[in-house]
Amino acid sequence: MDAQTYTDGLAKLRTLRDDIKKTAAALTRMETQRDKAVTSLAAHNKATAERIAPAAGLSIAEVVALAPQLAPQDIATTPDPHPAPQAAEQCPSAPQPATPTPDPTPPAPLKQPADPGTPRELPSLPAETDNRRWLTPTPGLASQYPNFIQQARPTVFLDTATGILVHRDQTVRLDLGDRSAAAILTAVFHTVPDSVQRIYITAGAPWHRDADRYPYLKDAVAAWLNAPTPGWRTDTGRGRDRMAGHFVHARNPVARYQRDNGDHHVEIRSVGEWFDLDDTDHPGIVRDAFRLLWEELRRHFSDAVIMGSPSQTGRDLWTRTIPRKGKHADGFPVLSEELRGLLHATAGQGRNELITPPRVPEQLPALIEYDRTFAYAKHTWKSPIGAPRRVTGTTFASWSAKEQHDALYGCGHWHIRVTVPDGWNHIGLLPAPAPGERAWHYPHTPGTTFTTWAGGPEVHAALTNPIQPWKVEILDGILWEAGKPLDEWSKKLKEAWTSLSAQAHFHGDAQQARAAHLASRAVRSILLYGIGSFAQRPRMVTGTTPRTMERDVPPDAEIIGFDDELITWQRPTGFARDPNAHPEWAAAIWSAARAALLTQYHRDDDTYAGALHTPPGTVVAFRTDAVYLTTPQNWPYRHRPGDYLMKGHLPGPVEAPTDEEQLLTLRDAGRQAPNSTPEET
């Protein structure tokens, strides 16, 4: 192949890339053509993965997987015995796009892509000789009480569908033109002072205005964010708030701008990060909700400030509960990057599973939704702290029954081999890696054996479940000391939630009752997303490059959108040096919450609740904190965190849902039924 042929080949490859993006119906066929073109071009003696990757719209790793001879010389091409998942799970923390995950033991060997039907293999701990590097916390990095006062940002609330803007006690109607970011900034700052730094969009989703022109919502959002804004440029960050640049998210993006000729910074955000609104919710009600939220938080946190998102707010409030005296005065240490990577790859979040016929009847007698009220707040009383220790399978097997029980009931993360017992006829109990990125399923067929990771609460539940104990072999594990780093923070948020929920229930003014309800939902989001933010997923940077400068696209970037002028890309930058990164806390809470979906003891009533306390064949689905059944249950409800609330009851016969869309449609119908309970969580 000569140089001209190589250059011509690259041009054809770019054409294929554009066609793949614009013609979704022909995606499979064109991807095959692209891969063949990459393989062909790789035969050129001067071919490089760095050159081919942006032309093909692939990452370097994906190009090397197709053409291993293009692997950089300093990276091994032998099969990886413990590969990490290829993308991050989307969490109920501040919304994050899917991000490639670095292997906990870099540099990571590259491997051929796995069969899409083959369950991924989870990483494991290294040889015992490498314990010190993995188990030693990151030097000089710990969560400590902040030495600064958080500054509030003046905020306005804007309905872009109607143009109604609320600023403090002023309500006006704006002409938003084409609802571009430029039009919104011009209209808003023609009306309000430059001191305003945050614009919450309450309705209208202006970033979706051209959604019908793009194959994916994310492309439409990226185009809206990157459109010209005369007089403004993309914010580069300032002071202690280092967040800069736009955040591309399909439904709740963040646009950050700075004036060209001044130091005025402003962000445009969706209020959907905090709570869901009805069509009748006026921006004034949203303003009142945030006002009630701030007043209630101030009763419990003397220096509370509402930040842009619930995850930011949650973590900031938590830092102000870190002890300044006593045992933890030096702060809570951050795990090694290797261990954080392992937890990121092996600790899933909520259980989301749809059980279809023949495991359930094709015609359900009913569909009843039980949702755990403020569920995560139930599981914050105990968390792992300090430097962990490793417990090998041999060590665990040598312990007494009491020592094993105490370890599983403590704060641990376990590498296990599981066998479903003979005669089992109920739901699966433990998560196993499934085909796909960050996907999990729950094996239930008798005799099935699988290897996975799980938290102590789930392992303990599998061993002691009320039906039949499962066989669980401990292969390896990580065990921490138990502490209460989240207890004070969680208690204060629970008190705020209880107070606002009571106002929502008893307030005589319908609008103020609605505002109090929204504020209580915001408190829930602060705790929920605050916990998710401790997980600290690998960072993802989004940027744009002019089409005429395509070679300047970072070689490790994934192209996520483009038009005639700009290429939009994103690339992972690994784990930040974040003093508040504690994935061990998020993992422990998620594990406990999944276990409580199976079985939960109510001491005051001396009874149990959960999916394992229902007859076989009656569980239809799980969705994070909710379980969907075919028969009603007499589970106690005292409006406490973790209690099961019947939120929907759709009488039968009901055709069993076979996909998530059908389930959500039935769920919404059930919530509207006369015998359903109003939303309280």
XYZ file of C-alpha atoms in Angstrom:
681
model
C 0.000 0.000 0.000
C 1.412 3.401 -0.981
C 0.953 6.674 0.918
C -1.761 7.945 -1.433
C -3.758 4.757 -1.035
C -3.394 5.078 2.729
C -4.577 8.711 2.648
C -7.502 7.816 0.395
C -8.378 4.991 2.736
C -8.510 7.369 5.692
C -10.870 9.654 3.764
C -13.188 6.752 3.024
C -13.027 5.723 6.661
C -14.181 9.191 7.718
C -17.129 8.917 5.346
C -18.065 5.596 6.889
C -17.836 7.132 10.350
C -20.290 9.893 9.412
C -22.692 7.447 7.801
C -22.645 5.219 10.878
C -23.644 8.123 13.087
C -26.405 9.440 10.839
C -27.940 6.182 9.641
C -28.900 4.170 12.690
C -30.795 1.569 10.664
C -27.616 0.500 8.869
C -25.458 0.607 11.997
C -24.454 -3.049 12.153
C -23.550 -3.269 8.466
C -21.490 -0.088 8.468
C -19.681 -0.949 11.688
C -18.566 -4.164 9.999
C -17.313 -2.147 7.009
C -15.514 0.239 9.343
C -13.785 -2.581 11.186
C -12.634 -4.137 7.895
C -11.310 -0.757 6.765
C -9.414 -0.324 10.017
C -7.914 -3.785 9.663
C -6.931 -3.044 6.093
C -5.365 0.327 6.900
C -3.484 -1.209 9.798
C -1.432 -3.181 7.273
C 0.281 0.019 6.115
C 3.830 0.131 7.462
C 3.339 3.623 8.903
C -0.149 3.080 10.274
C -0.744 4.145 13.867
C -3.703 3.649 16.159
C -3.460 7.341 17.090
C -4.066 8.337 13.457
C -6.745 5.803 12.627
C -8.768 6.173 15.867
C -10.220 9.684 15.312
C -10.833 8.917 11.638
C -12.877 5.873 12.616
C -14.594 7.435 15.607
C -13.037 4.838 17.910
C -10.743 4.938 20.893
C -7.168 3.736 20.583
C -8.009 0.656 22.656
C -10.815 -0.278 20.260
C -8.557 0.144 17.224
C -5.854 -1.981 18.844
C -8.443 -4.626 19.669
C -9.172 -4.867 15.938
C -5.499 -4.586 14.913
C -3.271 -5.794 17.780
C -0.112 -5.018 15.791
C -0.839 -1.298 16.380
C -0.538 -1.607 20.177
C 2.012 0.805 21.702
C 5.283 -0.943 22.342
C 5.114 -0.409 26.102
C 1.727 -2.121 26.490
C 1.429 -5.886 26.652
C -0.938 -7.640 24.257
C -1.296 -10.847 26.240
C -4.783 -11.709 27.469
C -5.764 -9.977 30.703
C -6.668 -12.559 33.373
C -8.680 -9.976 35.331
C -10.085 -7.396 32.902
C -11.933 -4.373 34.237
C -15.365 -3.427 32.868
C -15.225 -1.107 29.890
C -17.654 1.572 31.024
C -18.986 3.211 34.141
C -22.462 2.646 35.501
C -24.714 5.689 35.575
C -25.471 6.376 39.403
C -27.884 8.319 41.409
C -25.106 10.729 42.055
C -24.570 13.857 39.967
C -25.373 12.444 36.480
C -22.310 10.986 34.840
C -21.845 9.847 31.222
C -20.513 6.366 30.592
C -16.754 6.381 31.101
C -14.076 3.800 30.354
C -12.686 2.381 33.566
C -8.932 2.088 34.150
C -7.737 -1.339 35.236
C -6.846 -1.344 38.956
C -3.330 -2.559 38.064
C -2.165 -0.270 35.242
C -0.837 -0.577 32.626
C -3.763 -2.722 31.554
C -3.177 -5.396 28.938
C -5.333 -4.959 25.876
C -7.484 -7.837 24.714
C -9.824 -8.822 21.949
C -13.410 -7.681 22.555
C -15.460 -10.261 24.425
C -18.381 -12.073 22.894
C -21.385 -9.795 23.631
C -23.217 -12.831 24.994
C -20.442 -13.779 27.392
C -20.625 -12.514 30.990
C -17.705 -10.237 31.744
C -15.028 -11.414 34.143
C -14.618 -9.334 37.280
C -11.178 -8.271 38.510
C -9.670 -9.819 41.632
C -7.111 -8.851 44.227
C -3.444 -9.188 43.251
C -0.961 -11.699 44.574
C -0.524 -11.421 48.314
C 2.942 -9.967 47.777
C 1.297 -6.804 46.376
C -0.988 -6.254 49.375
C 0.836 -3.201 50.672
C 0.275 -1.059 47.566
C -3.419 -1.975 47.383
C -4.303 -1.777 51.060
C -2.320 1.341 51.986
C -4.458 4.515 51.749
C -3.422 7.202 49.282
C -0.638 9.223 50.949
C -1.585 12.731 52.005
C -5.230 12.381 51.018
C -8.014 12.356 53.619
C -11.473 13.841 54.187
C -11.149 16.732 56.602
C -13.349 19.510 57.919
C -13.249 22.386 55.403
C -11.379 25.539 56.331
C -13.627 27.850 54.313
C -17.249 29.012 54.262
C -19.211 27.982 51.183
C -20.615 30.939 49.263
C -24.209 30.968 48.057
C -24.989 31.802 44.431
C -27.889 34.131 43.589
C -30.392 32.083 41.600
C -33.354 32.570 39.279
C -35.966 30.074 38.124
C -37.038 29.993 34.480
C -39.755 28.113 32.615
C -38.489 28.124 29.022
C -41.809 26.806 27.706
C -43.731 29.884 28.910
C -40.901 32.374 29.417
C -41.889 32.947 33.063
C -38.908 33.982 35.199
C -38.919 34.200 39.007
C -36.192 36.211 40.723
C -36.651 36.528 44.471
C -40.201 37.956 44.778
C -40.328 39.242 41.211
C -42.132 37.376 38.414
C -41.791 38.449 34.758
C -42.367 36.939 31.337
C -39.419 36.926 28.935
C -39.162 36.593 25.172
C -36.671 33.734 24.823
C -36.531 33.782 21.028
C -35.201 30.471 19.730
C -34.483 29.241 23.298
C -30.766 28.915 22.544
C -28.328 29.459 25.377
C -27.440 32.809 23.848
C -31.099 33.895 23.751
C -31.666 32.779 27.339
C -28.577 34.602 28.639
C -29.525 37.774 26.763
C -33.140 37.769 27.972
C -32.342 36.891 31.586
C -29.583 39.460 32.069
C -31.637 42.141 30.411
C -34.008 41.670 33.364
C -31.937 40.640 36.407
C -28.648 41.971 37.796
C -25.280 40.466 36.908
C -24.996 39.186 40.471
C -27.179 36.207 39.444
C -24.943 33.179 38.945
C -27.359 30.293 38.482
C -30.367 29.797 36.207
C -32.546 26.797 37.044
C -34.701 25.594 34.152
C -38.005 24.370 35.608
C -39.679 23.348 32.345
C -39.173 23.443 28.600
C -35.847 21.554 28.297
C -34.396 24.018 25.763
C -31.469 21.670 25.075
C -33.966 19.324 23.386
C -35.303 21.968 20.989
C -33.660 20.322 17.950
C -33.893 16.723 19.162
C -35.641 15.609 15.960
C -32.516 16.537 13.969
C -30.247 14.145 15.838
C -30.229 10.364 16.283
C -29.548 10.650 20.021
C -30.643 13.132 22.678
C -27.054 13.534 23.808
C -26.109 14.847 20.348
C -28.878 17.445 20.509
C -27.747 18.509 23.980
C -24.108 18.794 22.896
C -25.098 20.927 19.919
C -27.153 23.237 22.161
C -24.323 23.591 24.679
C -21.688 24.296 22.041
C -23.684 26.734 19.921
C -22.240 30.282 19.696
C -22.992 32.600 22.641
C -21.881 36.111 21.618
C -20.419 37.977 24.575
C -19.883 34.750 26.531
C -17.386 31.916 26.481
C -17.282 28.504 28.156
C -16.417 28.945 31.833
C -12.923 27.874 32.876
C -13.621 27.714 36.625
C -12.582 29.913 39.493
C -11.707 29.935 43.169
C -12.616 26.865 45.159
C -15.274 25.862 42.648
C -13.078 24.116 40.099
C -15.984 22.830 38.045
C -15.597 24.197 34.548
C -16.839 23.493 31.064
C -20.196 22.125 30.022
C -21.547 18.813 31.272
C -23.240 16.794 28.539
C -26.144 14.737 29.858
C -29.188 13.632 27.902
C -31.751 15.131 30.313
C -29.974 17.155 32.995
C -27.009 18.910 31.362
C -25.071 21.789 32.884
C -24.014 24.802 30.828
C -21.302 27.032 32.319
C -20.462 30.442 30.838
C -18.249 33.413 31.590
C -18.511 36.901 30.091
C -15.877 37.706 27.510
C -15.072 41.063 29.057
C -15.521 40.405 32.748
C -15.527 38.030 35.658
C -19.244 37.248 35.586
C -19.871 33.491 35.773
C -23.231 31.785 35.337
C -24.505 28.248 34.986
C -27.723 26.970 33.423
C -29.027 23.782 35.066
C -32.091 21.585 35.128
C -34.126 21.492 38.316
C -34.758 17.857 37.375
C -31.540 17.025 39.222
C -33.427 17.737 42.451
C -36.988 16.498 41.919
C -39.621 15.776 39.289
C -42.169 18.490 38.546
C -45.756 18.369 37.366
C -46.994 20.433 34.441
C -48.776 22.728 36.908
C -45.661 23.557 38.966
C -45.023 27.276 38.499
C -41.427 28.555 38.881
C -42.662 30.385 41.973
C -43.460 27.066 43.660
C -39.969 25.839 42.797
C -38.477 28.992 44.320
C -40.511 28.430 47.485
C -39.333 24.812 47.601
C -35.695 25.887 47.538
C -36.390 28.551 50.140
C -37.999 25.976 52.467
C -35.141 23.581 51.783
C -32.530 26.184 52.747
C -34.422 27.209 55.891
C -34.777 23.594 57.025
C -31.155 22.707 56.304
C -30.018 25.762 58.264
C -31.794 24.407 61.331
C -29.525 21.371 61.247
C -26.364 22.649 59.522
C -25.434 26.131 60.692
C -23.476 26.953 57.525
C -25.644 25.130 54.982
C -25.524 26.411 51.408
C -27.548 24.997 48.517
C -25.122 24.275 45.720
C -25.833 23.547 42.073
C -26.703 19.872 42.444
C -27.891 17.635 45.287
C -24.664 15.607 45.104
C -22.518 18.729 45.551
C -24.752 19.903 48.371
C -24.730 16.509 50.072
C -20.972 16.169 50.078
C -20.438 19.747 51.242
C -22.854 19.269 54.141
C -21.172 15.985 55.036
C -17.715 17.575 55.198
C -19.084 19.936 57.852
C -19.854 16.971 60.105
C -16.298 15.576 59.995
C -14.908 15.506 63.551
C -12.325 18.149 64.417
C -11.379 16.433 67.661
C -10.910 12.874 68.798
C -10.017 9.708 66.943
C -10.779 10.976 63.440
C -9.509 14.534 63.814
C -6.946 13.831 61.084
C -9.748 12.926 58.711
C -10.931 9.771 56.967
C -8.210 8.368 54.664
C -8.890 7.764 50.980
C -8.289 4.250 49.667
C -5.548 3.486 47.171
C -6.437 4.112 43.542
C -6.139 0.375 42.903
C -8.736 -0.470 45.530
C -11.037 2.306 44.377
C -10.813 0.862 40.882
C -11.686 -2.593 42.167
C -14.742 -1.299 44.029
C -15.833 0.700 41.006
C -15.738 -2.454 38.880
C -17.292 -4.885 41.377
C -19.802 -2.952 43.516
C -23.030 -2.321 41.632
C -25.783 0.007 42.766
C -29.509 -0.684 42.813
C -31.116 -3.957 41.778
C -33.027 -3.525 38.522
C -34.590 -6.730 37.268
C -37.713 -7.663 35.338
C -39.005 -11.221 35.825
C -41.016 -12.433 32.858
C -43.148 -15.481 31.998
C -42.928 -18.394 32.573
C -41.406 -17.383 35.934
C -44.550 -15.304 36.525
C -48.033 -15.819 35.017
C -48.692 -14.300 31.607
C -51.800 -12.739 33.132
C -50.979 -11.220 36.515
C -53.757 -11.122 39.132
C -52.546 -7.590 39.978
C -49.421 -5.426 39.920
C -48.599 -3.871 43.275
C -45.680 -1.516 43.856
C -43.965 -1.419 47.260
C -41.315 1.264 47.546
C -38.871 1.593 50.445
C -39.285 5.082 51.885
C -36.046 7.132 51.912
C -34.301 3.769 51.721
C -30.597 4.647 51.775
C -31.046 6.659 54.963
C -31.782 3.344 56.692
C -28.277 2.014 55.987
C -25.925 4.840 56.996
C -25.531 3.962 60.687
C -22.450 1.808 60.066
C -19.727 2.273 57.452
C -16.200 0.987 56.778
C -13.382 3.274 57.915
C -9.599 3.328 57.858
C -7.155 1.088 56.047
C -8.676 -2.320 55.227
C -7.106 -5.716 55.656
C -7.225 -8.624 53.291
C -8.927 -11.867 54.304
C -7.986 -14.746 52.023
C -10.247 -17.728 51.538
C -7.832 -19.863 53.535
C -7.858 -17.423 56.435
C -11.668 -17.156 56.402
C -12.036 -20.950 56.378
C -9.771 -21.221 59.424
C -11.994 -18.956 61.528
C -14.639 -20.132 63.954
C -18.323 -19.872 63.041
C -18.651 -16.776 65.245
C -15.648 -15.093 63.639
C -17.052 -15.791 60.190
C -20.474 -14.469 61.218
C -18.959 -11.301 62.684
C -16.890 -10.713 59.533
C -19.866 -11.077 57.198
C -22.015 -8.917 59.453
C -19.241 -6.316 59.583
C -17.934 -4.040 56.848
C -16.486 -6.179 54.081
C -16.443 -6.734 50.339
C -16.131 -10.390 49.352
C -14.961 -12.318 46.310
C -17.159 -15.433 46.347
C -18.124 -18.573 44.462
C -21.869 -19.170 44.720
C -24.031 -22.211 44.009
C -27.823 -22.011 43.843
C -29.135 -24.897 46.000
C -31.106 -27.820 44.631
C -34.851 -27.309 44.859
C -34.629 -23.495 44.864
C -37.802 -22.009 43.296
C -37.636 -18.320 44.207
C -35.762 -15.221 42.980
C -31.985 -14.929 42.701
C -30.193 -13.556 45.756
C -26.712 -12.439 44.690
C -25.587 -10.256 41.766
C -23.456 -11.846 39.069
C -21.702 -10.121 36.154
C -23.827 -10.197 33.023
C -22.993 -9.485 29.377
C -22.655 -5.767 28.784
C -20.990 -2.852 30.431
C -21.544 -2.663 34.202
C -24.508 -5.057 33.881
C -25.616 -7.454 36.619
C -28.146 -10.264 36.814
C -29.351 -12.582 39.576
C -28.975 -16.318 38.826
C -31.755 -18.431 40.317
C -31.666 -21.825 38.562
C -30.809 -24.703 40.948
C -27.264 -25.974 40.507
C -25.987 -22.785 38.847
C -22.485 -21.842 40.019
C -20.943 -18.412 39.447
C -18.149 -16.225 40.776
C -18.818 -12.639 41.809
C -18.212 -9.923 44.414
C -20.781 -8.916 47.028
C -21.015 -6.940 50.228
C -21.371 -8.566 53.621
C -25.124 -7.816 53.979
C -25.964 -9.706 50.784
C -23.693 -12.649 51.583
C -25.185 -12.846 55.076
C -28.725 -12.700 53.621
C -27.949 -15.533 51.182
C -26.587 -17.726 53.957
C -29.418 -17.052 56.424
C -32.412 -16.486 54.129
C -35.770 -17.772 55.448
C -36.247 -20.370 52.703
C -33.026 -22.328 52.180
C -29.364 -21.361 52.711
C -27.235 -20.899 49.620
C -23.742 -22.314 49.241
C -21.226 -19.456 49.357
C -17.480 -20.042 49.278
C -15.261 -17.120 50.297
C -12.386 -16.842 47.812
C -10.967 -13.548 49.034
C -12.113 -10.394 50.708
C -11.476 -6.936 52.101
C -12.490 -6.167 55.673
C -12.645 -2.763 57.346
C -13.185 -1.525 60.867
C -16.784 -0.412 61.390
C -17.417 3.247 62.176
C -20.054 5.971 61.904
C -18.676 8.571 59.477
C -22.106 9.217 57.921
C -24.328 8.887 60.964
C -24.555 12.536 62.068
C -24.990 13.782 58.498
C -27.700 11.224 57.799
C -29.573 11.897 61.056
C -29.740 15.620 60.310
C -31.018 14.984 56.808
C -33.615 12.528 58.119
C -34.817 15.147 60.598
C -35.066 17.731 57.813
C -36.951 15.259 55.634
C -39.377 14.397 58.457
C -40.106 18.081 59.145
C -40.697 18.962 55.490
C -42.820 15.845 54.940
C -45.003 16.885 57.880
C -45.385 20.402 56.433
C -46.381 18.905 53.094
C -49.027 16.785 54.813
C -50.505 19.354 57.201
C -50.026 22.765 55.542
C -53.324 24.477 54.800
C -52.101 26.273 51.682
C -51.979 23.930 48.696
C -49.067 25.716 46.996
C -46.974 25.803 50.167
C -47.789 22.155 50.820
C -46.568 21.356 47.310
C -43.410 23.400 47.875
C -42.751 21.534 51.137
C -43.240 18.214 49.354
C -40.721 19.218 46.680
C -38.301 20.341 49.393
C -38.612 16.957 51.117
C -37.828 15.286 47.789
C -34.789 17.529 47.493
C -33.544 16.330 50.896
C -33.933 12.765 49.671
C -31.869 13.656 46.596
C -29.167 15.266 48.744
C -28.683 12.031 50.661
C -29.170 9.705 47.698
C -26.849 11.530 45.318
C -24.486 12.514 48.096
C -23.918 8.815 48.776
C -23.497 8.188 45.063
C -20.871 10.924 44.823
C -18.694 9.101 47.360
C -18.322 6.348 44.748
C -16.115 8.686 42.673
C -16.257 7.318 39.191
C -13.354 7.980 36.829
C -13.486 11.503 35.473
C -14.721 12.170 31.954
C -13.724 15.335 30.090
C -15.866 16.587 27.211
C -14.477 18.884 24.535
C -14.851 20.042 20.947
C -12.470 20.306 18.014
C -13.117 22.028 14.653
C -13.732 19.562 11.830
C -10.856 21.170 9.939
C -8.489 20.214 12.784
C -9.569 16.611 13.198
C -6.022 15.456 13.899
C -6.123 17.469 17.143
C -8.800 15.240 18.657
C -7.087 13.579 21.662
C -5.974 10.085 20.635
C -7.745 8.412 23.562
C -11.029 10.260 23.014
C -14.375 8.806 22.036
C -16.276 10.869 19.485
C -19.815 11.382 20.783
C -21.186 13.821 18.214
C -20.347 16.093 15.324
C -21.815 18.526 12.832
C -20.435 20.408 9.846
C -18.183 22.546 12.064
C -17.321 20.752 15.310
C -16.415 17.298 16.568
C -17.592 16.675 20.135
C -15.557 14.138 22.081
C -15.065 12.813 25.570
C -12.163 11.035 27.179
C -11.445 9.517 30.567
C -8.803 11.098 32.785
C -8.725 8.512 35.572
C -9.536 9.104 39.215
C -9.237 12.614 40.575
C -7.183 13.260 43.669
C -10.399 13.773 45.592
C -10.163 13.964 49.395
C -13.815 12.924 49.700
C -13.661 9.791 47.550
C -15.063 6.899 49.578
C -16.474 4.201 47.269
C -16.366 1.803 50.214
C -19.203 3.794 51.849
C -21.395 3.818 48.765
C -20.743 0.105 48.154
C -21.689 -0.826 51.729
C -24.953 1.152 51.585
C -25.918 -0.236 48.182
C -25.255 -3.781 49.340
C -27.346 -3.300 52.485
C -30.194 -1.806 50.449
C -30.193 -4.729 48.012
C -30.224 -7.160 50.923
C -33.186 -5.324 52.477
C -35.163 -5.848 49.271
C -34.909 -9.553 50.085
C -35.538 -9.548 53.828
C -35.868 -6.857 56.473
C -36.756 -7.236 60.147
C -39.168 -4.788 61.806
C -38.325 -4.920 65.488
C -41.335 -2.942 66.727
C -43.723 -5.328 64.983
C -41.601 -8.470 65.345
C -42.120 -9.290 61.686
C -40.270 -9.418 58.384
C -40.789 -7.765 55.019
C -39.151 -8.201 51.648
C -39.320 -10.270 48.476
C -38.309 -13.553 50.159
C -41.367 -13.278 52.396
C -43.716 -13.620 49.431
C -44.808 -16.840 47.659
C -42.677 -18.029 44.717
C -43.786 -16.596 41.386
C -45.263 -13.407 42.854
C -42.243 -11.111 42.361
C -42.480 -9.331 39.002
C -39.683 -6.760 39.182
C -37.171 -4.793 41.226
C -36.314 -1.156 40.567
C -33.621 0.141 42.940
C -35.704 0.595 46.126
C -38.984 -0.874 44.910
C -40.369 -4.378 44.466
C -43.367 -5.177 42.237
C -45.637 -8.050 43.307
C -48.805 -9.789 42.200
C -50.296 -10.077 45.705
C -50.711 -7.489 48.501
C -48.632 -7.785 51.680
C -49.392 -6.789 55.248
C -45.990 -5.188 55.805
C -45.808 -2.544 58.555
C -45.477 1.078 57.496
C -44.654 3.777 60.074
C -43.305 6.470 57.709
C -39.743 5.619 58.708
C -36.742 5.324 56.391
C -36.659 1.848 54.899
C -40.354 1.047 55.453
C -42.251 -0.446 52.509
C -44.958 1.906 51.218
C -47.613 0.654 48.808
C -47.381 3.323 46.103
C -49.373 1.650 43.371
C -52.012 -1.067 43.016
C -53.227 -1.984 39.551
C -56.026 -4.576 39.748
C -55.859 -7.513 37.356
C -55.908 -9.255 35.146
C -52.760 -7.492 33.925
C -50.645 -8.749 31.051
C -47.151 -9.399 32.407
C -44.679 -6.752 31.188
C -41.858 -8.017 28.997
C -39.711 -4.882 28.911
C -38.987 -1.853 31.067
C -41.240 0.471 29.074
C -44.240 -1.778 29.653
C -43.411 -2.047 33.356
C -43.210 1.735 33.754
C -46.491 2.192 31.920
C -48.198 -0.258 34.288
C -46.476 1.360 37.266
C -47.811 4.800 36.341
C -51.304 3.398 35.868
C -51.106 1.693 39.245
C -50.094 4.927 40.954
C -53.195 6.609 39.566
C -55.546 3.871 40.790
C -57.967 4.870 43.590
C -56.528 2.395 46.124
C -52.939 3.648 45.754
C -51.090 5.684 48.365
C -49.932 9.240 47.527
C -46.201 9.586 47.029
C -44.399 10.060 50.333
C -40.788 9.106 49.695
